[in-house]
Amino acid sequence: MTSESAATEVTADSLGNLLMFLAENGYADQAGSWVSDAVENLPITGAQLLSALGRDSLAQAAAEADMTVEAYAEQLAQELPAAADAVTPRGELLDDEEFDEHLQAFQS
């Protein structure tokens, strides 16, 4: 999976839902840091994403990327903080048009 292939599947709603889910399931500090302009992005590990999201929720995306679930979770953990940060420049998710513009800039 590359940033470009992962990012093309992301929408403002899906990213917002993912961030809320992570926040509600023990990773509020991490998710909040990715959105906030006031603090540095906190890391998350692939194991933490697997714990929060579950193997089944990542299995299809991992298969489509021709990766193991563990490798996919690790890659997602590496890319998610910067991607979320890139599309929340004012501390909130952008509307769809601005979201797409920032996402494309992140991919470059």
mmCIF file with all atom_site columns, C-alpha atoms in Angstrom:
data_model
loop_
_atom_site.group_PDB
_atom_site.id
_atom_site.type_symbol
_atom_site.label_atom_id
_atom_site.label_alt_id
_atom_site.label_comp_id
_atom_site.label_asym_id
_atom_site.label_entity_id
_atom_site.label_seq_id
_atom_site.pdbx_PDB_ins_code
_atom_site.Cartn_x
_atom_site.Cartn_y
_atom_site.Cartn_z
_atom_site.occupancy
_atom_site.B_iso_or_equiv
_atom_site.pdbx_formal_charge
_atom_site.auth_seq_id
_atom_site.auth_comp_id
_atom_site.auth_asym_id
_atom_site.auth_atom_id
_atom_site.pdbx_PDB_model_num
ATOM 1   C CA . MET A 1 1   ? 0.000   0.000  0.000  1.00 0.00 ? 1   MET A CA 1
ATOM 2   C CA . THR A 1 2   ? 1.269   3.432  -0.814 1.00 0.00 ? 2   THR A CA 1
ATOM 3   C CA . SER A 1 3   ? 0.049   6.774  0.437  1.00 0.00 ? 3   SER A CA 1
ATOM 4   C CA . GLU A 1 4   ? -1.594  7.342  -2.894 1.00 0.00 ? 4   GLU A CA 1
ATOM 5   C CA . SER A 1 5   ? -3.448  4.022  -3.029 1.00 0.00 ? 5   SER A CA 1
ATOM 6   C CA . ALA A 1 6   ? -4.595  4.299  0.567  1.00 0.00 ? 6   ALA A CA 1
ATOM 7   C CA . ALA A 1 7   ? -5.585  7.917  0.301  1.00 0.00 ? 7   ALA A CA 1
ATOM 8   C CA . THR A 1 8   ? -7.702  7.546  -2.828 1.00 0.00 ? 8   THR A CA 1
ATOM 9   C CA . GLU A 1 9   ? -10.140 5.430  -0.805 1.00 0.00 ? 9   GLU A CA 1
ATOM 10  C CA . VAL A 1 10  ? -10.542 8.012  1.966  1.00 0.00 ? 10  VAL A CA 1
ATOM 11  C CA . THR A 1 11  ? -13.407 10.476 2.262  1.00 0.00 ? 11  THR A CA 1
ATOM 12  C CA . ALA A 1 12  ? -13.932 13.208 4.821  1.00 0.00 ? 12  ALA A CA 1
ATOM 13  C CA . ASP A 1 13  ? -16.769 11.206 6.369  1.00 0.00 ? 13  ASP A CA 1
ATOM 14  C CA . SER A 1 14  ? -14.818 7.946  6.543  1.00 0.00 ? 14  SER A CA 1
ATOM 15  C CA . LEU A 1 15  ? -11.785 9.636  8.074  1.00 0.00 ? 15  LEU A CA 1
ATOM 16  C CA . GLY A 1 16  ? -13.972 11.486 10.558 1.00 0.00 ? 16  GLY A CA 1
ATOM 17  C CA . ASN A 1 17  ? -15.673 8.236  11.533 1.00 0.00 ? 17  ASN A CA 1
ATOM 18  C CA . LEU A 1 18  ? -12.320 6.494  11.936 1.00 0.00 ? 18  LEU A CA 1
ATOM 19  C CA . LEU A 1 19  ? -10.941 9.271  14.113 1.00 0.00 ? 19  LEU A CA 1
ATOM 20  C CA . MET A 1 20  ? -14.072 9.268  16.286 1.00 0.00 ? 20  MET A CA 1
ATOM 21  C CA . PHE A 1 21  ? -13.955 5.479  16.610 1.00 0.00 ? 21  PHE A CA 1
ATOM 22  C CA . LEU A 1 22  ? -10.301 5.548  17.648 1.00 0.00 ? 22  LEU A CA 1
ATOM 23  C CA . ALA A 1 23  ? -10.998 8.353  20.125 1.00 0.00 ? 23  ALA A CA 1
ATOM 24  C CA . GLU A 1 24  ? -13.890 6.425  21.645 1.00 0.00 ? 24  GLU A CA 1
ATOM 25  C CA . ASN A 1 25  ? -11.827 3.241  21.900 1.00 0.00 ? 25  ASN A CA 1
ATOM 26  C CA . GLY A 1 26  ? -8.808  4.373  23.870 1.00 0.00 ? 26  GLY A CA 1
ATOM 27  C CA . TYR A 1 27  ? -6.859  6.449  21.375 1.00 0.00 ? 27  TYR A CA 1
ATOM 28  C CA . ALA A 1 28  ? -8.311  9.928  21.935 1.00 0.00 ? 28  ALA A CA 1
ATOM 29  C CA . ASP A 1 29  ? -4.888  11.431 22.638 1.00 0.00 ? 29  ASP A CA 1
ATOM 30  C CA . GLN A 1 30  ? -3.483  10.140 19.365 1.00 0.00 ? 30  GLN A CA 1
ATOM 31  C CA . ALA A 1 31  ? -6.492  11.042 17.212 1.00 0.00 ? 31  ALA A CA 1
ATOM 32  C CA . GLY A 1 32  ? -6.752  14.447 18.842 1.00 0.00 ? 32  GLY A CA 1
ATOM 33  C CA . SER A 1 33  ? -3.097  15.194 18.215 1.00 0.00 ? 33  SER A CA 1
ATOM 34  C CA . TRP A 1 34  ? -3.468  14.464 14.501 1.00 0.00 ? 34  TRP A CA 1
ATOM 35  C CA . VAL A 1 35  ? -6.263  17.009 14.215 1.00 0.00 ? 35  VAL A CA 1
ATOM 36  C CA . SER A 1 36  ? -4.843  19.668 16.539 1.00 0.00 ? 36  SER A CA 1
ATOM 37  C CA . ASP A 1 37  ? -2.512  22.378 15.335 1.00 0.00 ? 37  ASP A CA 1
ATOM 38  C CA . ALA A 1 38  ? -1.310  22.937 18.903 1.00 0.00 ? 38  ALA A CA 1
ATOM 39  C CA . VAL A 1 39  ? 0.489   19.640 19.559 1.00 0.00 ? 39  VAL A CA 1
ATOM 40  C CA . GLU A 1 40  ? 2.835   17.299 17.728 1.00 0.00 ? 40  GLU A CA 1
ATOM 41  C CA . ASN A 1 41  ? 1.290   14.170 16.189 1.00 0.00 ? 41  ASN A CA 1
ATOM 42  C CA . LEU A 1 42  ? 1.408   11.251 18.592 1.00 0.00 ? 42  LEU A CA 1
ATOM 43  C CA . PRO A 1 43  ? 2.266   7.862  17.087 1.00 0.00 ? 43  PRO A CA 1
ATOM 44  C CA . ILE A 1 44  ? 0.057   4.805  16.925 1.00 0.00 ? 44  ILE A CA 1
ATOM 45  C CA . THR A 1 45  ? 1.263   1.290  16.194 1.00 0.00 ? 45  THR A CA 1
ATOM 46  C CA . GLY A 1 46  ? -0.125  -1.314 13.884 1.00 0.00 ? 46  GLY A CA 1
ATOM 47  C CA . ALA A 1 47  ? -0.841  -3.501 16.895 1.00 0.00 ? 47  ALA A CA 1
ATOM 48  C CA . GLN A 1 48  ? -2.851  -0.679 18.484 1.00 0.00 ? 48  GLN A CA 1
ATOM 49  C CA . LEU A 1 49  ? -4.868  -0.218 15.276 1.00 0.00 ? 49  LEU A CA 1
ATOM 50  C CA . LEU A 1 50  ? -5.504  -3.962 15.108 1.00 0.00 ? 50  LEU A CA 1
ATOM 51  C CA . SER A 1 51  ? -6.642  -3.925 18.718 1.00 0.00 ? 51  SER A CA 1
ATOM 52  C CA . ALA A 1 52  ? -9.008  -0.993 18.191 1.00 0.00 ? 52  ALA A CA 1
ATOM 53  C CA . LEU A 1 53  ? -10.333 -1.865 14.746 1.00 0.00 ? 53  LEU A CA 1
ATOM 54  C CA . GLY A 1 54  ? -10.152 -5.650 14.760 1.00 0.00 ? 54  GLY A CA 1
ATOM 55  C CA . ARG A 1 55  ? -8.630  -8.000 12.220 1.00 0.00 ? 55  ARG A CA 1
ATOM 56  C CA . ASP A 1 56  ? -11.872 -8.424 10.283 1.00 0.00 ? 56  ASP A CA 1
ATOM 57  C CA . SER A 1 57  ? -12.267 -4.706 9.642  1.00 0.00 ? 57  SER A CA 1
ATOM 58  C CA . LEU A 1 58  ? -8.808  -4.524 8.043  1.00 0.00 ? 58  LEU A CA 1
ATOM 59  C CA . ALA A 1 59  ? -8.817  -7.882 6.239  1.00 0.00 ? 59  ALA A CA 1
ATOM 60  C CA . GLN A 1 60  ? -10.504 -6.788 3.010  1.00 0.00 ? 60  GLN A CA 1
ATOM 61  C CA . ALA A 1 61  ? -8.364  -3.677 2.579  1.00 0.00 ? 61  ALA A CA 1
ATOM 62  C CA . ALA A 1 62  ? -5.239  -5.705 3.336  1.00 0.00 ? 62  ALA A CA 1
ATOM 63  C CA . ALA A 1 63  ? -6.208  -8.322 0.749  1.00 0.00 ? 63  ALA A CA 1
ATOM 64  C CA . GLU A 1 64  ? -6.867  -5.618 -1.853 1.00 0.00 ? 64  GLU A CA 1
ATOM 65  C CA . ALA A 1 65  ? -3.421  -4.185 -1.130 1.00 0.00 ? 65  ALA A CA 1
ATOM 66  C CA . ASP A 1 66  ? -1.912  -7.699 -1.358 1.00 0.00 ? 66  ASP A CA 1
ATOM 67  C CA . MET A 1 67  ? -0.601  -7.409 2.192  1.00 0.00 ? 67  MET A CA 1
ATOM 68  C CA . THR A 1 68  ? -1.019  -9.323 5.406  1.00 0.00 ? 68  THR A CA 1
ATOM 69  C CA . VAL A 1 69  ? -3.362  -7.724 7.918  1.00 0.00 ? 69  VAL A CA 1
ATOM 70  C CA . GLU A 1 70  ? -0.409  -7.030 10.211 1.00 0.00 ? 70  GLU A CA 1
ATOM 71  C CA . ALA A 1 71  ? 1.627   -5.362 7.450  1.00 0.00 ? 71  ALA A CA 1
ATOM 72  C CA . TYR A 1 72  ? -1.397  -3.334 6.372  1.00 0.00 ? 72  TYR A CA 1
ATOM 73  C CA . ALA A 1 73  ? -2.010  -2.177 9.960  1.00 0.00 ? 73  ALA A CA 1
ATOM 74  C CA . GLU A 1 74  ? 1.654   -1.159 10.301 1.00 0.00 ? 74  GLU A CA 1
ATOM 75  C CA . GLN A 1 75  ? 1.516   0.792  7.037  1.00 0.00 ? 75  GLN A CA 1
ATOM 76  C CA . LEU A 1 76  ? -1.727  2.463  8.094  1.00 0.00 ? 76  LEU A CA 1
ATOM 77  C CA . ALA A 1 77  ? -0.166  3.353  11.452 1.00 0.00 ? 77  ALA A CA 1
ATOM 78  C CA . GLN A 1 78  ? 2.720   5.028  9.636  1.00 0.00 ? 78  GLN A CA 1
ATOM 79  C CA . GLU A 1 79  ? 0.507   7.031  7.257  1.00 0.00 ? 79  GLU A CA 1
ATOM 80  C CA . LEU A 1 80  ? -2.616  7.828  9.275  1.00 0.00 ? 80  LEU A CA 1
ATOM 81  C CA . PRO A 1 81  ? -1.205  10.540 11.588 1.00 0.00 ? 81  PRO A CA 1
ATOM 82  C CA . ALA A 1 82  ? 0.263   12.604 8.737  1.00 0.00 ? 82  ALA A CA 1
ATOM 83  C CA . ALA A 1 83  ? -2.755  12.060 6.486  1.00 0.00 ? 83  ALA A CA 1
ATOM 84  C CA . ALA A 1 84  ? -5.210  13.108 9.191  1.00 0.00 ? 84  ALA A CA 1
ATOM 85  C CA . ASP A 1 85  ? -3.028  16.103 10.008 1.00 0.00 ? 85  ASP A CA 1
ATOM 86  C CA . ALA A 1 86  ? -2.891  17.126 6.332  1.00 0.00 ? 86  ALA A CA 1
ATOM 87  C CA . VAL A 1 87  ? -6.669  17.236 5.921  1.00 0.00 ? 87  VAL A CA 1
ATOM 88  C CA . THR A 1 88  ? -7.388  19.040 9.190  1.00 0.00 ? 88  THR A CA 1
ATOM 89  C CA . PRO A 1 89  ? -5.336  22.224 8.775  1.00 0.00 ? 89  PRO A CA 1
ATOM 90  C CA . ARG A 1 90  ? -7.587  24.315 11.024 1.00 0.00 ? 90  ARG A CA 1
ATOM 91  C CA . GLY A 1 91  ? -8.193  21.619 13.573 1.00 0.00 ? 91  GLY A CA 1
ATOM 92  C CA . GLU A 1 92  ? -11.324 20.262 11.902 1.00 0.00 ? 92  GLU A CA 1
ATOM 93  C CA . LEU A 1 93  ? -12.218 18.148 8.900  1.00 0.00 ? 93  LEU A CA 1
ATOM 94  C CA . LEU A 1 94  ? -12.603 20.131 5.726  1.00 0.00 ? 94  LEU A CA 1
ATOM 95  C CA . ASP A 1 95  ? -15.598 20.107 3.407  1.00 0.00 ? 95  ASP A CA 1
ATOM 96  C CA . ASP A 1 96  ? -15.392 17.561 0.597  1.00 0.00 ? 96  ASP A CA 1
ATOM 97  C CA . GLU A 1 97  ? -13.789 19.854 -1.996 1.00 0.00 ? 97  GLU A CA 1
ATOM 98  C CA . GLU A 1 98  ? -11.106 21.207 0.346  1.00 0.00 ? 98  GLU A CA 1
ATOM 99  C CA . PHE A 1 99  ? -10.583 17.718 1.766  1.00 0.00 ? 99  PHE A CA 1
ATOM 100 C CA . ASP A 1 100 ? -9.856  16.349 -1.711 1.00 0.00 ? 100 ASP A CA 1
ATOM 101 C CA . GLU A 1 101 ? -7.442  19.212 -2.441 1.00 0.00 ? 101 GLU A CA 1
ATOM 102 C CA . HIS A 1 102 ? -5.491  18.668 0.781  1.00 0.00 ? 102 HIS A CA 1
ATOM 103 C CA . LEU A 1 103 ? -5.506  14.909 0.276  1.00 0.00 ? 103 LEU A CA 1
ATOM 104 C CA . GLN A 1 104 ? -4.067  15.289 -3.228 1.00 0.00 ? 104 GLN A CA 1
ATOM 105 C CA . ALA A 1 105 ? -1.381  17.621 -1.890 1.00 0.00 ? 105 ALA A CA 1
ATOM 106 C CA . PHE A 1 106 ? -0.538  15.041 0.787  1.00 0.00 ? 106 PHE A CA 1
ATOM 107 C CA . GLN A 1 107 ? -0.197  12.348 -1.878 1.00 0.00 ? 107 GLN A CA 1
ATOM 108 C CA . SER A 1 108 ? 2.341   14.394 -3.848 1.00 0.00 ? 108 SER A CA 1
#
